[in-house]
Amino acid sequence: MVNKARQGRDFIARHGETVYNVARRMQGDHLHIPLTRAGFAQADAMGAALRTLLGPKPKLTLWASTAGRALQTLAIIAEHLELDWHQARTDARLVEIGMGQWTGRYYRDVAAESPDFMDYKHRLYRRPPPGGEWYDAIAARVSGWLADTAEDPGDRLVIMHGMSSRVLRGVMTGLDVMPQFAAPVAPDLPQGSIVRIEHGVETVVHLGSGDIAHSAPA
């Protein structure tokens, strides 16, 4: 769903590290998991990078997932930009992949039961979690959000999650559907990263400090 007619740029950011990320537990669409000190530092770095890029008090519509970790990240970024966090808009369609019965479980425990559950090359699941969500469902909900917000004026900042942001970026840049995942999925980026999407073209504007190889994907 490349909307080349939309006026303004979209800055899509992945929230900072959480206590579940460090513990390598599956958080998915779990709403209230706090950031770690490293996560706060990543949010600070994102805010500083955006202030350098956009200056103080930019004309920027703020969006976030309804999850606490996205809202915490946005609060720090908004402080750097001298914007009012209370003016941010939230939408549950921006939340992370629903993990169903895997929510809160340790990756190692799921791997012990199902050694092939992860596609480590793409850092995506090979099958839907029991009672959870698949990537085509994420593509449908983020596409709905895009359609409903197509008239947003000017630039906007969207704070969301690892897997759901990858699907949103894939949809926005017109990537081909990956048959094994039933959705377009952009490459993984570390926590605390920001991309700019303008007329369907993506540019990484800030690369987070997280270590992809040793971090939990969702």
Short mmCIF file of C-alpha atoms in Angstrom, two decimals:
data_model
loop_
_atom_site.label_atom_id
_atom_site.label_comp_id
_atom_site.label_asym_id
_atom_site.label_seq_id
_atom_site.Cartn_x
_atom_site.Cartn_y
_atom_site.Cartn_z
CA MET A 1 0.00 0.00 0.00
CA VAL A 2 2.45 2.62 -1.21
CA ASN A 3 0.71 5.97 -0.78
CA LYS A 4 2.84 8.32 -2.85
CA ALA A 5 0.17 10.99 -2.61
CA ARG A 6 0.43 11.42 1.17
CA GLN A 7 1.83 14.79 2.12
CA GLY A 8 4.69 14.49 4.58
CA ARG A 9 7.17 11.93 5.79
CA ASP A 10 6.66 9.01 8.13
CA PHE A 11 9.27 8.27 10.81
CA ILE A 12 8.74 4.69 12.03
CA ALA A 13 10.57 3.79 15.24
CA ARG A 14 11.00 0.62 17.28
CA HIS A 15 10.61 1.10 21.04
CA GLY A 16 13.53 0.77 23.46
CA GLU A 17 14.65 -2.41 25.19
CA THR A 18 12.31 -3.90 27.83
CA VAL A 19 12.75 -6.24 30.77
CA TYR A 20 11.18 -9.03 28.67
CA ASN A 21 13.68 -8.42 25.87
CA VAL A 22 16.57 -8.88 28.29
CA ALA A 23 15.03 -12.02 29.76
CA ARG A 24 14.27 -13.32 26.24
CA ARG A 25 10.60 -13.71 27.00
CA MET A 26 7.85 -13.38 24.41
CA GLN A 27 5.96 -10.15 25.01
CA GLY A 28 3.93 -9.84 21.81
CA ASP A 29 0.81 -7.74 22.35
CA HIS A 30 1.23 -7.76 26.16
CA LEU A 31 0.48 -4.13 27.01
CA HIS A 32 2.51 -3.17 30.06
CA ILE A 33 6.16 -4.18 30.14
CA PRO A 34 8.63 -1.49 31.31
CA LEU A 35 11.78 -0.31 29.59
CA THR A 36 15.20 -1.13 31.01
CA ARG A 37 17.86 1.50 31.66
CA ALA A 38 19.29 0.57 28.26
CA GLY A 39 15.83 1.07 26.77
CA PHE A 40 15.61 4.57 28.23
CA ALA A 41 19.08 5.32 26.83
CA GLN A 42 17.96 4.13 23.39
CA ALA A 43 14.91 6.39 23.59
CA ASP A 44 17.18 9.30 24.58
CA ALA A 45 19.37 8.59 21.56
CA MET A 46 16.33 8.50 19.28
CA GLY A 47 15.11 11.80 20.64
CA ALA A 48 18.51 13.42 20.20
CA ALA A 49 18.78 12.10 16.63
CA LEU A 50 15.35 13.41 15.69
CA ARG A 51 16.04 16.79 17.28
CA THR A 52 19.23 17.07 15.20
CA LEU A 53 17.29 16.11 12.10
CA LEU A 54 14.09 18.08 12.66
CA GLY A 55 14.99 20.75 15.21
CA PRO A 56 12.98 21.66 18.34
CA LYS A 57 9.19 21.80 18.22
CA PRO A 58 8.83 20.31 14.73
CA LYS A 59 5.39 20.09 13.14
CA LEU A 60 5.01 16.40 13.77
CA THR A 61 1.95 14.26 14.44
CA LEU A 62 2.77 11.76 17.19
CA TRP A 63 1.45 8.21 16.99
CA ALA A 64 2.10 5.18 19.17
CA SER A 65 0.97 1.66 19.81
CA THR A 66 -1.21 1.39 22.90
CA ALA A 67 1.51 -0.67 24.63
CA GLY A 68 3.23 0.95 27.60
CA ARG A 69 6.73 0.39 26.23
CA ALA A 70 5.88 2.35 23.08
CA LEU A 71 4.34 5.17 25.12
CA GLN A 72 7.35 5.29 27.47
CA THR A 73 9.67 5.55 24.48
CA LEU A 74 7.55 8.29 22.94
CA ALA A 75 7.50 10.30 26.19
CA ILE A 76 11.29 10.58 26.16
CA ILE A 77 11.45 11.42 22.46
CA ALA A 78 8.74 14.06 22.86
CA GLU A 79 10.74 15.71 25.64
CA HIS A 80 13.76 16.02 23.31
CA LEU A 81 11.57 17.53 20.59
CA GLU A 82 9.75 19.84 23.03
CA LEU A 83 6.42 18.35 21.98
CA ASP A 84 3.42 17.56 24.17
CA TRP A 85 3.22 13.82 24.84
CA HIS A 86 -0.43 14.27 25.80
CA GLN A 87 -1.20 15.23 22.20
CA ALA A 88 -0.02 11.83 20.95
CA ARG A 89 -2.55 9.58 19.28
CA THR A 90 -2.66 5.84 19.92
CA ASP A 91 -4.07 2.92 17.98
CA ALA A 92 -4.23 -0.74 18.97
CA ARG A 93 -3.62 -1.70 15.33
CA LEU A 94 0.02 -0.69 15.85
CA VAL A 95 0.66 -3.24 18.63
CA GLU A 96 3.06 -6.17 18.34
CA ILE A 97 2.18 -9.58 16.93
CA GLY A 98 -0.31 -11.46 19.11
CA MET A 99 1.53 -14.35 20.76
CA GLY A 100 -1.46 -16.29 22.07
CA GLN A 101 -0.41 -19.14 24.37
CA TRP A 102 3.25 -18.17 23.94
CA THR A 103 2.78 -14.78 25.60
CA GLY A 104 5.25 -14.39 28.47
CA ARG A 105 7.04 -17.67 27.75
CA TYR A 106 10.82 -17.91 27.48
CA TYR A 107 12.16 -18.43 23.99
CA ARG A 108 14.34 -21.28 25.27
CA ASP A 109 11.31 -23.18 26.57
CA VAL A 110 9.42 -22.86 23.29
CA ALA A 111 12.57 -23.89 21.40
CA ALA A 112 12.91 -26.98 23.62
CA GLU A 113 9.39 -28.05 22.65
CA SER A 114 9.58 -26.96 18.99
CA PRO A 115 13.21 -26.60 17.84
CA ASP A 116 12.18 -25.33 14.39
CA PHE A 117 9.68 -22.67 15.53
CA MET A 118 11.98 -19.79 14.41
CA ASP A 119 13.27 -18.91 10.96
CA TYR A 120 16.56 -17.49 12.21
CA LYS A 121 17.57 -16.14 8.81
CA HIS A 122 14.56 -13.82 8.70
CA ARG A 123 14.03 -13.60 12.48
CA LEU A 124 10.37 -14.50 12.07
CA TYR A 125 8.24 -17.39 13.28
CA ARG A 126 7.68 -20.39 11.02
CA ARG A 127 4.06 -20.81 12.11
CA PRO A 128 1.48 -18.88 14.12
CA PRO A 129 1.70 -19.16 17.91
CA PRO A 130 -1.17 -21.29 19.31
CA GLY A 131 -4.11 -18.94 19.63
CA GLY A 132 -1.94 -16.11 18.25
CA GLU A 133 -1.59 -14.03 15.13
CA TRP A 134 0.05 -14.49 11.75
CA TYR A 135 1.76 -11.89 9.58
CA ASP A 136 -1.10 -11.50 7.11
CA ALA A 137 -3.31 -10.40 10.01
CA ILE A 138 -0.74 -7.78 10.99
CA ALA A 139 -0.61 -6.58 7.38
CA ALA A 140 -4.40 -6.23 7.35
CA ARG A 141 -4.58 -4.21 10.56
CA VAL A 142 -1.68 -1.86 9.78
CA SER A 143 -3.09 -1.36 6.27
CA GLY A 144 -6.36 -0.35 7.89
CA TRP A 145 -4.54 2.13 10.07
CA LEU A 146 -2.74 3.56 7.03
CA ALA A 147 -6.01 3.98 5.14
CA ASP A 148 -7.73 5.66 8.08
CA THR A 149 -4.85 8.10 8.67
CA ALA A 150 -3.97 8.88 5.05
CA GLU A 151 -5.11 12.47 5.51
CA ASP A 152 -2.72 13.18 8.40
CA PRO A 153 -1.06 16.51 7.58
CA GLY A 154 2.70 16.81 7.30
CA ASP A 155 5.29 14.62 8.99
CA ARG A 156 4.48 12.07 11.65
CA LEU A 157 6.34 9.87 14.11
CA VAL A 158 5.07 6.35 14.80
CA ILE A 159 6.43 4.36 17.78
CA MET A 160 5.75 0.64 17.62
CA HIS A 161 7.37 -2.79 17.78
CA GLY A 162 9.82 -5.17 16.16
CA MET A 163 7.67 -7.45 14.03
CA SER A 164 4.65 -5.19 13.54
CA SER A 165 6.85 -2.30 12.38
CA ARG A 166 8.58 -4.61 9.91
CA VAL A 167 5.23 -5.49 8.37
CA LEU A 168 4.12 -1.84 8.33
CA ARG A 169 7.37 -0.86 6.62
CA GLY A 170 6.92 -3.68 4.12
CA VAL A 171 3.40 -2.52 3.30
CA MET A 172 4.40 1.14 3.05
CA THR A 173 7.35 0.48 0.74
CA GLY A 174 5.49 -1.97 -1.48
CA LEU A 175 7.66 -5.01 -0.78
CA ASP A 176 6.59 -8.33 -2.28
CA VAL A 177 4.64 -10.71 -0.10
CA MET A 178 6.95 -13.37 1.34
CA PRO A 179 4.99 -16.59 0.68
CA GLN A 180 6.21 -18.40 3.80
CA PHE A 181 4.96 -15.51 5.97
CA ALA A 182 1.96 -14.42 3.84
CA ALA A 183 2.93 -10.74 4.14
CA PRO A 184 5.52 -8.19 3.02
CA VAL A 185 8.13 -7.93 5.78
CA ALA A 186 10.99 -5.40 5.88
CA PRO A 187 14.45 -6.29 7.24
CA ASP A 188 14.92 -6.39 11.00
CA LEU A 189 16.53 -3.43 12.77
CA PRO A 190 17.83 -3.11 16.35
CA GLN A 191 15.66 -1.70 19.09
CA GLY A 192 15.80 2.07 19.17
CA SER A 193 16.07 2.39 15.38
CA ILE A 194 14.20 4.91 13.21
CA VAL A 195 13.45 4.85 9.50
CA ARG A 196 12.03 7.59 7.31
CA ILE A 197 9.53 6.58 4.63
CA GLU A 198 8.75 9.17 1.98
CA HIS A 199 6.75 8.35 -1.16
CA GLY A 200 7.36 4.66 -0.59
CA VAL A 201 11.14 4.94 -0.17
CA GLU A 202 12.72 3.93 3.15
CA THR A 203 15.89 5.40 4.64
CA VAL A 204 17.38 4.45 8.00
CA VAL A 205 17.92 7.73 9.89
CA HIS A 206 19.02 6.28 13.23
CA LEU A 207 20.34 2.81 13.98
CA GLY A 208 19.69 1.65 17.52
CA SER A 209 22.33 0.26 19.83
CA GLY A 210 20.68 -3.12 20.30
CA ASP A 211 22.40 -6.33 19.19
CA ILE A 212 20.07 -8.09 16.73
CA ALA A 213 21.95 -11.37 16.90
CA HIS A 214 21.35 -11.74 20.65
CA SER A 215 18.05 -9.95 21.09
CA ALA A 216 14.52 -11.32 21.12
CA PRO A 217 12.67 -10.46 17.88
CA ALA A 218 9.33 -9.58 19.46
#
